[in-house]
Tab-separated table of C-alpha atoms in Angstrom:
chain	number	residue	atom	x	y	z
A	47	MET	CA	-24.904	-56.359	-66.203
A	48	LYS	CA	-25.134	-58.166	-69.519
A	49	THR	CA	-22.260	-57.892	-71.947
A	50	ASP	CA	-22.802	-57.667	-75.697
A	51	LYS	CA	-20.714	-59.655	-78.185
A	52	LYS	CA	-18.661	-56.531	-78.687
A	53	ASN	CA	-17.820	-53.936	-76.046
A	54	PRO	CA	-20.932	-52.723	-74.171
A	55	GLY	CA	-19.987	-49.167	-75.152
A	56	ASP	CA	-20.238	-49.891	-78.884
A	57	LYS	CA	-23.997	-49.286	-78.965
A	58	PHE	CA	-23.518	-45.859	-77.367
A	59	ILE	CA	-20.696	-45.004	-79.767
A	60	PHE	CA	-22.959	-46.008	-82.675
A	61	GLN	CA	-25.696	-43.722	-81.329
A	62	ASP	CA	-23.155	-40.886	-81.205
A	63	PHE	CA	-22.263	-41.608	-84.843
A	64	LYS	CA	-25.946	-41.412	-85.765
A	65	LYS	CA	-26.279	-38.073	-83.946
A	66	LEU	CA	-23.210	-36.739	-85.746
A	67	LYS	CA	-24.573	-38.017	-89.061
A	68	VAL	CA	-27.914	-36.272	-88.504
A	69	SER	CA	-26.113	-33.097	-87.444
A	70	PHE	CA	-23.938	-33.068	-90.553
A	71	LEU	CA	-26.873	-33.932	-92.821
A	72	THR	CA	-28.669	-30.910	-91.370
A	73	ASN	CA	-25.692	-28.740	-92.337
A	74	LEU	CA	-24.890	-30.682	-95.513
A	75	ARG	CA	-24.099	-27.607	-97.576
A	76	ASN	CA	-21.491	-26.475	-95.050
A	77	HIS	CA	-20.058	-29.884	-94.131
A	78	GLU	CA	-20.486	-31.992	-97.249
A	79	SER	CA	-16.960	-33.439	-97.223
A	80	ILE	CA	-17.000	-34.030	-93.442
A	81	ASN	CA	-20.441	-35.646	-93.655
A	82	TYR	CA	-19.160	-37.977	-96.358
A	83	THR	CA	-16.238	-39.003	-94.158
A	84	ILE	CA	-18.462	-39.631	-91.109
A	85	THR	CA	-21.007	-41.573	-93.187
A	86	LYS	CA	-18.267	-43.666	-94.774
A	87	ALA	CA	-16.841	-44.399	-91.314
A	88	SER	CA	-20.291	-45.383	-90.014
A	89	ILE	CA	-20.837	-47.792	-92.922
A	90	THR	CA	-17.393	-49.285	-92.276
A	91	GLN	CA	-18.332	-49.871	-88.619
A	92	LEU	CA	-21.431	-51.793	-89.697
């Protein structure tokens, strides 16, 4: 199996972040502060 520069699991973790981001954006009115935190964390990971 090939190994990425970072851990091979990073790509899957990033996909999970994207799913969470979409989920929170869908419920933005109910999770605005949480969505902001998740989005900020995702940008930091990039």
